[in-house]
PDB file of C-alpha atoms and ligand atoms in Angstrom:
ATOM      1  CA  MET A 209      -4.239  20.526-160.717  1.00  0.00           C
ATOM      2  CA  PRO A 210      -3.839  20.332-156.930  1.00  0.00           C
ATOM      3  CA  VAL A 211      -0.469  19.112-155.702  1.00  0.00           C
ATOM      4  CA  PRO A 212      -0.598  15.947-153.528  1.00  0.00           C
ATOM      5  CA  ASP A 213       1.108  16.880-150.260  1.00  0.00           C
ATOM      6  CA  ASN A 214       1.377  13.440-148.615  1.00  0.00           C
ATOM      7  CA  LEU A 215       0.215  14.944-145.316  1.00  0.00           C
ATOM      8  CA  PRO A 216      -1.782  12.675-143.002  1.00  0.00           C
ATOM      9  CA  PRO A 217      -5.601  12.861-142.918  1.00  0.00           C
ATOM     10  CA  LEU A 218      -6.860  15.658-140.639  1.00  0.00           C
ATOM     11  CA  ARG A 219      -8.472  13.226-138.185  1.00  0.00           C
ATOM     12  CA  GLU A 220      -5.031  11.702-137.621  1.00  0.00           C
ATOM     13  CA  VAL A 221      -3.494  15.162-137.203  1.00  0.00           C
ATOM     14  CA  ILE A 222      -6.040  16.024-134.511  1.00  0.00           C
ATOM     15  CA  ALA A 223      -5.326  12.778-132.672  1.00  0.00           C
ATOM     16  CA  ALA A 224      -1.547  12.946-133.058  1.00  0.00           C
ATOM     17  CA  PHE A 225      -1.276  16.530-131.762  1.00  0.00           C
ATOM     18  CA  GLY A 226      -4.037  16.289-129.122  1.00  0.00           C
ATOM     19  CA  LEU A 227      -6.207  18.989-130.715  1.00  0.00           C
ATOM     20  CA  ALA A 228      -9.516  18.315-128.981  1.00  0.00           C
ATOM     21  CA  PRO A 229     -11.725  21.190-130.230  1.00  0.00           C
ATOM     22  CA  LYS A 230     -12.249  24.018-127.718  1.00  0.00           C
ATOM     23  CA  LYS A 231     -15.601  25.794-127.764  1.00  0.00           C
ATOM     24  CA  SER A 232     -14.084  28.913-126.193  1.00  0.00           C
ATOM     25  CA  LEU A 233     -11.921  29.347-129.331  1.00  0.00           C
ATOM     26  CA  GLY A 234     -14.791  28.709-131.765  1.00  0.00           C
ATOM     27  CA  GLN A 235     -13.110  25.495-132.917  1.00  0.00           C
ATOM     28  CA  ASN A 236     -15.299  23.665-135.430  1.00  0.00           C
ATOM     29  CA  PHE A 237     -12.874  21.907-137.736  1.00  0.00           C
ATOM     30  CA  LEU A 238     -13.360  20.870-141.369  1.00  0.00           C
ATOM     31  CA  PHE A 239     -12.016  17.427-142.322  1.00  0.00           C
ATOM     32  CA  ASP A 240     -13.580  17.050-145.783  1.00  0.00           C
ATOM     33  CA  LEU A 241     -10.828  17.721-148.319  1.00  0.00           C
ATOM     34  CA  ASN A 242     -13.335  18.201-151.160  1.00  0.00           C
ATOM     35  CA  LEU A 243     -14.978  20.981-149.169  1.00  0.00           C
ATOM     36  CA  THR A 244     -11.732  22.713-148.162  1.00  0.00           C
ATOM     37  CA  ALA A 245     -10.609  22.534-151.820  1.00  0.00           C
ATOM     38  CA  ARG A 246     -13.916  24.094-152.898  1.00  0.00           C
ATOM     39  CA  ILE A 247     -13.469  26.963-150.418  1.00  0.00           C
ATOM     40  CA  ALA A 248      -9.856  27.472-151.541  1.00  0.00           C
ATOM     41  CA  ARG A 249     -10.963  27.673-155.195  1.00  0.00           C
ATOM     42  CA  ALA A 250     -13.777  30.085-154.245  1.00  0.00           C
ATOM     43  CA  ALA A 251     -11.094  32.262-152.628  1.00  0.00           C
ATOM     44  CA  GLY A 252      -9.119  32.263-155.900  1.00  0.00           C
ATOM     45  CA  ALA A 253      -6.188  30.089-154.808  1.00  0.00           C
ATOM     46  CA  GLU A 254      -5.703  28.709-158.334  1.00  0.00           C
ATOM     47  CA  ALA A 255      -4.567  32.166-159.454  1.00  0.00           C
ATOM     48  CA  GLY A 256      -1.688  32.141-156.940  1.00  0.00           C
ATOM     49  CA  GLY A 257      -0.727  35.145-154.839  1.00  0.00           C
ATOM     50  CA  THR A 258      -0.648  35.677-151.080  1.00  0.00           C
ATOM     51  CA  PHE A 259      -3.480  34.566-148.794  1.00  0.00           C
ATOM     52  CA  TYR A 260      -4.196  35.552-145.205  1.00  0.00           C
ATOM     53  CA  GLU A 261      -5.966  32.920-143.146  1.00  0.00           C
ATOM     54  CA  VAL A 262      -7.376  33.532-139.686  1.00  0.00           C
ATOM     55  CA  GLY A 263      -7.598  30.435-137.515  1.00  0.00           C
ATOM     56  CA  PRO A 264      -5.867  27.664-139.504  1.00  0.00           C
ATOM     57  CA  GLY A 265      -6.382  25.243-136.588  1.00  0.00           C
ATOM     58  CA  PRO A 266      -5.060  21.826-137.666  1.00  0.00           C
ATOM     59  CA  GLY A 267      -4.526  23.215-141.184  1.00  0.00           C
ATOM     60  CA  GLY A 268      -7.355  21.848-143.353  1.00  0.00           C
ATOM     61  CA  LEU A 269      -8.083  25.032-145.309  1.00  0.00           C
ATOM     62  CA  THR A 270      -4.400  26.024-145.173  1.00  0.00           C
ATOM     63  CA  ARG A 271      -3.419  22.814-146.953  1.00  0.00           C
ATOM     64  CA  ALA A 272      -6.163  23.342-149.533  1.00  0.00           C
ATOM     65  CA  LEU A 273      -5.062  26.916-150.270  1.00  0.00           C
ATOM     66  CA  LEU A 274      -1.470  25.744-150.807  1.00  0.00           C
ATOM     67  CA  ALA A 275      -2.432  22.656-152.816  1.00  0.00           C
ATOM     68  CA  GLU A 276      -4.761  24.665-155.073  1.00  0.00           C
ATOM     69  CA  GLY A 277      -2.006  27.145-155.957  1.00  0.00           C
ATOM     70  CA  ALA A 278      -1.529  29.887-153.339  1.00  0.00           C
ATOM     71  CA  ASP A 279       2.080  31.082-153.565  1.00  0.00           C
ATOM     72  CA  LYS A 280       2.068  31.975-149.899  1.00  0.00           C
ATOM     73  CA  VAL A 281      -0.244  31.689-146.897  1.00  0.00           C
ATOM     74  CA  ILE A 282       0.170  33.938-143.862  1.00  0.00           C
ATOM     75  CA  ALA A 283      -1.889  32.314-141.116  1.00  0.00           C
ATOM     76  CA  VAL A 284      -2.691  33.695-137.691  1.00  0.00           C
ATOM     77  CA  GLU A 285      -3.704  31.210-135.018  1.00  0.00           C
ATOM     78  CA  ARG A 286      -4.360  31.937-131.379  1.00  0.00           C
ATOM     79  CA  ASP A 287      -4.182  28.357-130.101  1.00  0.00           C
ATOM     80  CA  VAL A 288      -0.551  27.381-129.417  1.00  0.00           C
ATOM     81  CA  ARG A 289      -1.595  23.707-129.468  1.00  0.00           C
ATOM     82  CA  CYS A 290      -2.001  23.957-133.276  1.00  0.00           C
ATOM     83  CA  LEU A 291       1.524  25.190-134.010  1.00  0.00           C
ATOM     84  CA  ALA A 292       3.226  21.773-134.267  1.00  0.00           C
ATOM     85  CA  ALA A 293       0.580  20.545-136.722  1.00  0.00           C
ATOM     86  CA  LEU A 294       1.045  23.694-138.784  1.00  0.00           C
ATOM     87  CA  GLU A 295       4.832  23.185-138.774  1.00  0.00           C
ATOM     88  CA  GLN A 296       4.172  19.856-140.503  1.00  0.00           C
ATOM     89  CA  VAL A 297       2.185  21.695-143.205  1.00  0.00           C
ATOM     90  CA  ALA A 298       4.957  24.293-143.538  1.00  0.00           C
ATOM     91  CA  ALA A 299       7.504  21.499-144.041  1.00  0.00           C
ATOM     92  CA  ALA A 300       5.381  20.016-146.857  1.00  0.00           C
ATOM     93  CA  TYR A 301       5.270  23.413-148.607  1.00  0.00           C
ATOM     94  CA  PRO A 302       8.743  24.890-147.972  1.00  0.00           C
ATOM     95  CA  GLY A 303       8.867  28.685-147.773  1.00  0.00           C
ATOM     96  CA  ARG A 304       5.146  29.057-148.490  1.00  0.00           C
ATOM     97  CA  LEU A 305       3.496  29.055-145.038  1.00  0.00           C
ATOM     98  CA  GLU A 306       4.138  31.664-142.360  1.00  0.00           C
ATOM     99  CA  VAL A 307       2.330  31.159-139.057  1.00  0.00           C
ATOM    100  CA  ILE A 308       1.795  33.991-136.589  1.00  0.00           C
ATOM    101  CA  CYS A 309       0.638  32.977-133.115  1.00  0.00           C
ATOM    102  CA  ALA A 310      -1.588  35.889-132.092  1.00  0.00           C
ATOM    103  CA  ASP A 311      -5.106  37.210-131.651  1.00  0.00           C
ATOM    104  CA  ALA A 312      -6.256  38.224-135.138  1.00  0.00           C
ATOM    105  CA  LEU A 313      -8.412  40.977-133.645  1.00  0.00           C
ATOM    106  CA  ALA A 314      -5.271  42.722-132.405  1.00  0.00           C
ATOM    107  CA  LEU A 315      -3.250  42.531-135.653  1.00  0.00           C
ATOM    108  CA  ASP A 316      -2.798  45.351-138.155  1.00  0.00           C
ATOM    109  CA  GLU A 317      -3.199  43.594-141.518  1.00  0.00           C
ATOM    110  CA  ALA A 318      -1.851  46.611-143.423  1.00  0.00           C
ATOM    111  CA  ALA A 319       1.480  46.107-141.618  1.00  0.00           C
ATOM    112  CA  ILE A 320       1.806  42.381-142.334  1.00  0.00           C
ATOM    113  CA  LEU A 321       0.163  41.783-145.727  1.00  0.00           C
ATOM    114  CA  PRO A 322       1.347  42.735-149.198  1.00  0.00           C
ATOM    115  CA  GLN A 323      -1.100  44.851-151.215  1.00  0.00           C
ATOM    116  CA  GLY A 324      -3.600  42.604-152.986  1.00  0.00           C
ATOM    117  CA  ALA A 325      -3.492  39.711-150.499  1.00  0.00           C
ATOM    118  CA  ARG A 326      -6.704  37.701-150.318  1.00  0.00           C
ATOM    119  CA  ILE A 327      -8.304  36.771-147.023  1.00  0.00           C
ATOM    120  CA  ALA A 328      -9.771  33.273-146.707  1.00  0.00           C
ATOM    121  CA  ALA A 329     -10.999  31.779-143.453  1.00  0.00           C
ATOM    122  CA  ASN A 330     -13.325  29.408-141.685  1.00  0.00           C
ATOM    123  CA  LEU A 331     -13.805  32.004-138.983  1.00  0.00           C
ATOM    124  CA  PRO A 332     -14.250  31.299-135.292  1.00  0.00           C
ATOM    125  CA  TYR A 333     -17.933  32.180-134.834  1.00  0.00           C
ATOM    126  CA  ASN A 334     -17.382  34.069-131.604  1.00  0.00           C
ATOM    127  CA  VAL A 335     -15.155  36.680-133.277  1.00  0.00           C
ATOM    128  CA  GLY A 336     -16.180  36.409-136.956  1.00  0.00           C
ATOM    129  CA  THR A 337     -18.425  39.481-137.075  1.00  0.00           C
ATOM    130  CA  ALA A 338     -15.926  41.580-135.089  1.00  0.00           C
ATOM    131  CA  LEU A 339     -13.174  40.627-137.558  1.00  0.00           C
ATOM    132  CA  LEU A 340     -15.338  41.487-140.554  1.00  0.00           C
ATOM    133  CA  ILE A 341     -16.219  44.875-139.061  1.00  0.00           C
ATOM    134  CA  LYS A 342     -12.526  45.485-138.377  1.00  0.00           C
ATOM    135  CA  TRP A 343     -11.685  44.742-142.035  1.00  0.00           C
ATOM    136  CA  LEU A 344     -14.543  46.911-143.303  1.00  0.00           C
ATOM    137  CA  THR A 345     -13.774  49.934-141.142  1.00  0.00           C
ATOM    138  CA  VAL A 346     -10.087  50.520-141.906  1.00  0.00           C
ATOM    139  CA  PRO A 347      -9.483  54.228-142.538  1.00  0.00           C
ATOM    140  CA  ALA A 348      -7.822  53.843-145.973  1.00  0.00           C
ATOM    141  CA  TRP A 349     -10.000  52.557-148.829  1.00  0.00           C
ATOM    142  CA  PRO A 350      -9.519  50.460-150.918  1.00  0.00           C
ATOM    143  CA  PRO A 351      -7.901  48.267-148.242  1.00  0.00           C
ATOM    144  CA  VAL A 352      -4.750  46.146-148.440  1.00  0.00           C
ATOM    145  CA  TRP A 353      -6.810  43.003-149.128  1.00  0.00           C
ATOM    146  CA  ALA A 354      -8.284  42.220-152.552  1.00  0.00           C
ATOM    147  CA  SER A 355     -11.103  39.919-151.416  1.00  0.00           C
ATOM    148  CA  LEU A 356     -12.612  38.167-148.420  1.00  0.00           C
ATOM    149  CA  THR A 357     -13.868  34.575-148.708  1.00  0.00           C
ATOM    150  CA  LEU A 358     -15.280  33.739-145.311  1.00  0.00           C
ATOM    151  CA  MET A 359     -17.349  31.136-143.524  1.00  0.00           C
ATOM    152  CA  PHE A 360     -20.096  32.513-141.293  1.00  0.00           C
ATOM    153  CA  GLN A 361     -23.197  31.203-139.629  1.00  0.00           C
ATOM    154  CA  LYS A 362     -25.799  31.422-142.380  1.00  0.00           C
ATOM    155  CA  GLU A 363     -27.813  34.029-140.485  1.00  0.00           C
ATOM    156  CA  VAL A 364     -24.759  36.323-140.382  1.00  0.00           C
ATOM    157  CA  ALA A 365     -24.095  35.662-144.086  1.00  0.00           C
ATOM    158  CA  GLN A 366     -27.687  36.716-144.798  1.00  0.00           C
ATOM    159  CA  ARG A 367     -27.241  39.913-142.781  1.00  0.00           C
ATOM    160  CA  ILE A 368     -24.062  40.795-144.706  1.00  0.00           C
ATOM    161  CA  THR A 369     -25.700  40.329-148.115  1.00  0.00           C
ATOM    162  CA  ALA A 370     -29.312  41.409-147.369  1.00  0.00           C
ATOM    163  CA  GLN A 371     -31.182  43.869-149.604  1.00  0.00           C
ATOM    164  CA  PRO A 372     -33.583  46.590-148.366  1.00  0.00           C
ATOM    165  CA  ASP A 373     -37.100  45.486-147.435  1.00  0.00           C
ATOM    166  CA  THR A 374     -35.926  42.081-146.290  1.00  0.00           C
ATOM    167  CA  GLU A 375     -35.794  40.529-142.843  1.00  0.00           C
ATOM    168  CA  HIS A 376     -32.006  40.484-142.474  1.00  0.00           C
ATOM    169  CA  TYR A 377     -31.266  44.006-143.773  1.00  0.00           C
ATOM    170  CA  GLY A 378     -29.518  46.046-141.097  1.00  0.00           C
ATOM    171  CA  ARG A 379     -26.346  47.835-140.008  1.00  0.00           C
ATOM    172  CA  LEU A 380     -24.027  45.058-141.189  1.00  0.00           C
ATOM    173  CA  SER A 381     -25.659  44.960-144.668  1.00  0.00           C
ATOM    174  CA  VAL A 382     -25.244  48.727-145.079  1.00  0.00           C
ATOM    175  CA  LEU A 383     -21.652  48.801-143.862  1.00  0.00           C
ATOM    176  CA  ALA A 384     -20.564  45.758-145.907  1.00  0.00           C
ATOM    177  CA  GLN A 385     -22.262  46.734-149.150  1.00  0.00           C
ATOM    178  CA  TRP A 386     -21.348  50.413-148.890  1.00  0.00           C
ATOM    179  CA  ARG A 387     -17.685  49.480-149.269  1.00  0.00           C
ATOM    180  CA  CYS A 388     -17.872  46.042-150.933  1.00  0.00           C
ATOM    181  CA  THR A 389     -19.835  43.824-153.227  1.00  0.00           C
ATOM    182  CA  ALA A 390     -21.034  40.850-151.200  1.00  0.00           C
ATOM    183  CA  LYS A 391     -22.621  37.535-152.093  1.00  0.00           C
ATOM    184  CA  ILE A 392     -23.259  34.128-150.584  1.00  0.00           C
ATOM    185  CA  LEU A 393     -21.463  31.490-152.658  1.00  0.00           C
ATOM    186  CA  PHE A 394     -22.781  28.286-151.062  1.00  0.00           C
ATOM    187  CA  ASP A 395     -24.140  26.818-147.849  1.00  0.00           C
ATOM    188  CA  VAL A 396     -22.181  24.377-145.701  1.00  0.00           C
ATOM    189  CA  HIS A 397     -24.150  21.815-143.723  1.00  0.00           C
ATOM    190  CA  ARG A 398     -23.425  21.658-139.981  1.00  0.00           C
ATOM    191  CA  GLY A 399     -22.454  17.999-140.384  1.00  0.00           C
ATOM    192  CA  ALA A 400     -19.317  19.065-142.301  1.00  0.00           C
ATOM    193  CA  PHE A 401     -17.733  20.322-139.052  1.00  0.00           C
ATOM    194  CA  VAL A 402     -16.196  18.533-136.082  1.00  0.00           C
ATOM    195  CA  PRO A 403     -17.907  19.140-133.729  1.00  0.00           C
ATOM    196  CA  PRO A 404     -21.028  20.210-135.664  1.00  0.00           C
ATOM    197  CA  PRO A 405     -22.271  23.719-134.757  1.00  0.00           C
ATOM    198  CA  ASN A 406     -25.992  24.248-134.067  1.00  0.00           C
ATOM    199  CA  VAL A 407     -26.752  25.961-137.354  1.00  0.00           C
ATOM    200  CA  THR A 408     -26.022  25.889-141.094  1.00  0.00           C
ATOM    201  CA  SER A 409     -23.049  27.939-142.308  1.00  0.00           C
ATOM    202  CA  ALA A 410     -22.374  29.740-145.578  1.00  0.00           C
ATOM    203  CA  ILE A 411     -19.393  30.977-147.533  1.00  0.00           C
ATOM    204  CA  VAL A 412     -19.531  34.691-148.310  1.00  0.00           C
ATOM    205  CA  ARG A 413     -17.375  36.496-150.809  1.00  0.00           C
ATOM    206  CA  LEU A 414     -16.723  40.233-150.481  1.00  0.00           C
ATOM    207  CA  GLU A 415     -14.732  42.377-152.892  1.00  0.00           C
ATOM    208  CA  PRO A 416     -13.842  45.982-152.106  1.00  0.00           C
ATOM    209  CA  ARG A 417     -15.418  48.616-154.318  1.00  0.00           C
ATOM    210  CA  ALA A 418     -12.860  51.093-155.726  1.00  0.00           C
ATOM    211  CA  GLU A 419     -15.035  53.812-154.164  1.00  0.00           C
ATOM    212  CA  PRO A 420     -17.818  53.393-151.595  1.00  0.00           C
ATOM    213  CA  LEU A 421     -21.286  53.095-153.137  1.00  0.00           C
ATOM    214  CA  ALA A 422     -22.115  56.734-152.272  1.00  0.00           C
ATOM    215  CA  PRO A 423     -19.968  59.472-150.702  1.00  0.00           C
ATOM    216  CA  CYS A 424     -20.102  60.087-146.931  1.00  0.00           C
ATOM    217  CA  ALA A 425     -17.878  59.731-143.879  1.00  0.00           C
ATOM    218  CA  LEU A 426     -17.743  56.254-142.350  1.00  0.00           C
ATOM    219  CA  ALA A 427     -18.246  57.565-138.806  1.00  0.00           C
ATOM    220  CA  ASP A 428     -21.363  59.513-139.855  1.00  0.00           C
ATOM    221  CA  LEU A 429     -22.782  56.477-141.662  1.00  0.00           C
ATOM    222  CA  GLU A 430     -22.237  54.375-138.534  1.00  0.00           C
ATOM    223  CA  THR A 431     -23.919  57.024-136.357  1.00  0.00           C
ATOM    224  CA  ILE A 432     -26.975  57.110-138.631  1.00  0.00           C
ATOM    225  CA  THR A 433     -27.364  53.336-139.015  1.00  0.00           C
ATOM    226  CA  ALA A 434     -26.877  52.732-135.272  1.00  0.00           C
ATOM    227  CA  ALA A 435     -29.672  55.202-134.460  1.00  0.00           C
ATOM    228  CA  ALA A 436     -31.982  54.059-137.265  1.00  0.00           C
ATOM    229  CA  PHE A 437     -31.683  50.287-136.754  1.00  0.00           C
ATOM    230  CA  GLY A 438     -31.497  50.701-132.977  1.00  0.00           C
ATOM    231  CA  GLN A 439     -35.254  51.285-133.189  1.00  0.00           C
ATOM    232  CA  ARG A 440     -35.971  49.146-136.208  1.00  0.00           C
ATOM    233  CA  ARG A 441     -39.777  49.221-136.025  1.00  0.00           C
ATOM    234  CA  LYS A 442     -40.017  53.002-135.610  1.00  0.00           C
ATOM    235  CA  MET A 443     -40.359  55.653-138.290  1.00  0.00           C
ATOM    236  CA  LEU A 444     -37.129  57.544-138.938  1.00  0.00           C
ATOM    237  CA  ARG A 445     -38.536  60.852-137.628  1.00  0.00           C
ATOM    238  CA  GLN A 446     -38.697  59.138-134.229  1.00  0.00           C
ATOM    239  CA  SER A 447     -35.479  57.104-134.222  1.00  0.00           C
ATOM    240  CA  LEU A 448     -33.369  59.954-135.663  1.00  0.00           C
ATOM    241  CA  LYS A 449     -34.789  62.595-133.308  1.00  0.00           C
ATOM    242  CA  PRO A 450     -31.551  62.914-131.280  1.00  0.00           C
ATOM    243  CA  LEU A 451     -29.624  63.524-134.542  1.00  0.00           C
ATOM    244  CA  GLY A 452     -31.925  66.180-135.992  1.00  0.00           C
ATOM    245  CA  GLY A 453     -35.170  64.302-136.685  1.00  0.00           C
ATOM    246  CA  GLU A 454     -37.414  65.767-139.381  1.00  0.00           C
ATOM    247  CA  ALA A 455     -34.980  68.595-140.283  1.00  0.00           C
ATOM    248  CA  LEU A 456     -32.225  66.050-140.956  1.00  0.00           C
ATOM    249  CA  LEU A 457     -34.544  63.883-143.040  1.00  0.00           C
ATOM    250  CA  GLU A 458     -35.754  66.868-145.045  1.00  0.00           C
ATOM    251  CA  LYS A 459     -32.161  67.925-145.763  1.00  0.00           C
ATOM    252  CA  ALA A 460     -31.490  64.413-147.095  1.00  0.00           C
ATOM    253  CA  GLY A 461     -34.747  64.359-149.109  1.00  0.00           C
ATOM    254  CA  ILE A 462     -36.163  61.392-147.207  1.00  0.00           C
ATOM    255  CA  ALA A 463     -39.781  61.168-146.035  1.00  0.00           C
ATOM    256  CA  PRO A 464     -39.980  61.229-142.210  1.00  0.00           C
ATOM    257  CA  THR A 465     -42.478  58.361-142.148  1.00  0.00           C
ATOM    258  CA  ARG A 466     -40.087  55.840-143.691  1.00  0.00           C
ATOM    259  CA  ARG A 467     -38.559  53.023-141.663  1.00  0.00           C
ATOM    260  CA  PRO A 468     -34.876  52.008-141.688  1.00  0.00           C
ATOM    261  CA  GLU A 469     -35.293  48.705-143.548  1.00  0.00           C
ATOM    262  CA  GLU A 470     -36.811  50.577-146.522  1.00  0.00           C
ATOM    263  CA  LEU A 471     -33.775  52.811-147.139  1.00  0.00           C
ATOM    264  CA  SER A 472     -31.184  52.055-149.794  1.00  0.00           C
ATOM    265  CA  ILE A 473     -27.484  52.466-149.010  1.00  0.00           C
ATOM    266  CA  PRO A 474     -27.243  55.724-151.066  1.00  0.00           C
ATOM    267  CA  GLU A 475     -30.149  57.049-148.952  1.00  0.00           C
ATOM    268  CA  PHE A 476     -28.295  56.201-145.733  1.00  0.00           C
ATOM    269  CA  ALA A 477     -25.241  57.962-147.201  1.00  0.00           C
ATOM    270  CA  ALA A 478     -27.385  61.035-147.949  1.00  0.00           C
ATOM    271  CA  LEU A 479     -28.477  61.077-144.296  1.00  0.00           C
ATOM    272  CA  ALA A 480     -24.851  60.740-143.189  1.00  0.00           C
ATOM    273  CA  ARG A 481     -23.868  63.703-145.395  1.00  0.00           C
ATOM    274  CA  SER A 482     -26.730  65.751-143.970  1.00  0.00           C
ATOM    275  CA  LEU A 483     -25.484  64.929-140.494  1.00  0.00           C
ATOM    276  CA  ALA A 484     -21.909  65.934-141.198  1.00  0.00           C
ATOM    277  CA  ARG A 485     -21.114  69.214-139.546  1.00  0.00           C
ATOM    278  CA  PRO A 486     -19.009  71.749-141.483  1.00  0.00           C
ATOM    279  CA  THR A 487     -15.350  71.576-140.415  1.00  0.00           C
TER     280      THR A 487
HETATM  281  N1  SAM B 156      -9.351  26.574-140.330  1.00  0.00           N
HETATM  282  C1  SAM B 156      -9.691  25.412-139.509  1.00  0.00           C
HETATM  283  C2  SAM B 156     -10.701  24.546-140.231  1.00  0.00           C
HETATM  284  O1  SAM B 156     -11.337  25.071-141.165  1.00  0.00           O
HETATM  285  O2  SAM B 156     -10.839  23.404-139.855  1.00  0.00           O
HETATM  286  C3  SAM B 156     -10.193  25.826-138.141  1.00  0.00           C
HETATM  287  C4  SAM B 156     -11.396  26.737-138.129  1.00  0.00           C
HETATM  288  S1  SAM B 156     -12.102  26.989-136.515  1.00  0.00           S
HETATM  289  C5  SAM B 156     -13.756  27.412-136.969  1.00  0.00           C
HETATM  290  C6  SAM B 156     -11.507  28.584-135.995  1.00  0.00           C
HETATM  291  C7  SAM B 156     -10.031  28.682-135.651  1.00  0.00           C
HETATM  292  O3  SAM B 156      -9.735  30.034-135.249  1.00  0.00           O
HETATM  293  C8  SAM B 156      -9.558  27.806-134.505  1.00  0.00           C
HETATM  294  O4  SAM B 156      -8.394  27.119-134.875  1.00  0.00           O
HETATM  295  C9  SAM B 156      -9.276  28.792-133.350  1.00  0.00           C
HETATM  296  O5  SAM B 156      -8.256  28.354-132.485  1.00  0.00           O
HETATM  297  C10 SAM B 156      -8.878  30.043-134.123  1.00  0.00           C
HETATM  298  N2  SAM B 156      -9.125  31.302-133.403  1.00  0.00           N
HETATM  299  C11 SAM B 156     -10.127  31.590-132.537  1.00  0.00           C
HETATM  300  N3  SAM B 156     -10.068  32.859-132.137  1.00  0.00           N
HETATM  301  C12 SAM B 156      -8.993  33.417-132.760  1.00  0.00           C
HETATM  302  C13 SAM B 156      -8.415  34.710-132.761  1.00  0.00           C
HETATM  303  N4  SAM B 156      -8.933  35.713-132.041  1.00  0.00           N
HETATM  304  N5  SAM B 156      -7.303  34.927-133.529  1.00  0.00           N
HETATM  305  C14 SAM B 156      -6.774  33.909-134.266  1.00  0.00           C
HETATM  306  N6  SAM B 156      -7.289  32.670-134.317  1.00  0.00           N
HETATM  307  C15 SAM B 156      -8.386  32.419-133.577  1.00  0.00           C
END
């Protein structure tokens, strides 16, 4: 059962600490405690352990993670205005909240998180995709984190989880699902945020695979998908011409007339292996 923390309602926190949301920092706050509790449970807070939260803001999701059972939350927030509000949360949960005031894009999670930490965040939309790519492209795999439970604009969530032959399938789908399992857990209506963003959001859950879906080097996979999806409507013999064209496709056993959205992730990996030059 969640622990009552006797902290003031989030609307009061915003007013008391002067936290008028800033668009430049992607600040769309969640005030609905039922929703933050649902996200915290989706992230696995009831099982305890350490959580890493990017962008705690006034602390809505932070409080939910702690109340639902997280042993510890390490939160990184760029906006210094939020620190006093987060100190109040830390005081309500002694020894369980550590706040780092920094740009999450510049942090090395492997240096600050214990192995098996779970990442949970209502991400700032302007840096959400960049953060996900950063977490997916670490050199060592499996990574330090055990799962990602993240809020994205729904269109980004669809790109992360898309299957071949669908509208949203692209570079992000291949990268994410090559190294992780990925699924959309539930949608979040724009009216749940203050201020409301323009579009619906969704919570996505990613779990690292022990091994990538098919063997290949990350850099080669990125080279292939950038070239292939860079000319999405073209046949692969055309878009992959600078990388070897028909000879490359033949080596990978892929028909030159196919288009990028038709290829499975193992097929992209086969192309990446064909590209790899002998060392
Ligand atoms: N977690 C809060 C909630 O759910 O109400 C706030 C979420 S708000 C969408 C995103 C938060 O990320 C803001 O508090 C913003 O200041 C913070 N933020 C934006 N860019 C950041 C960055 N590069 N590193 C760390 N935090 C950042």
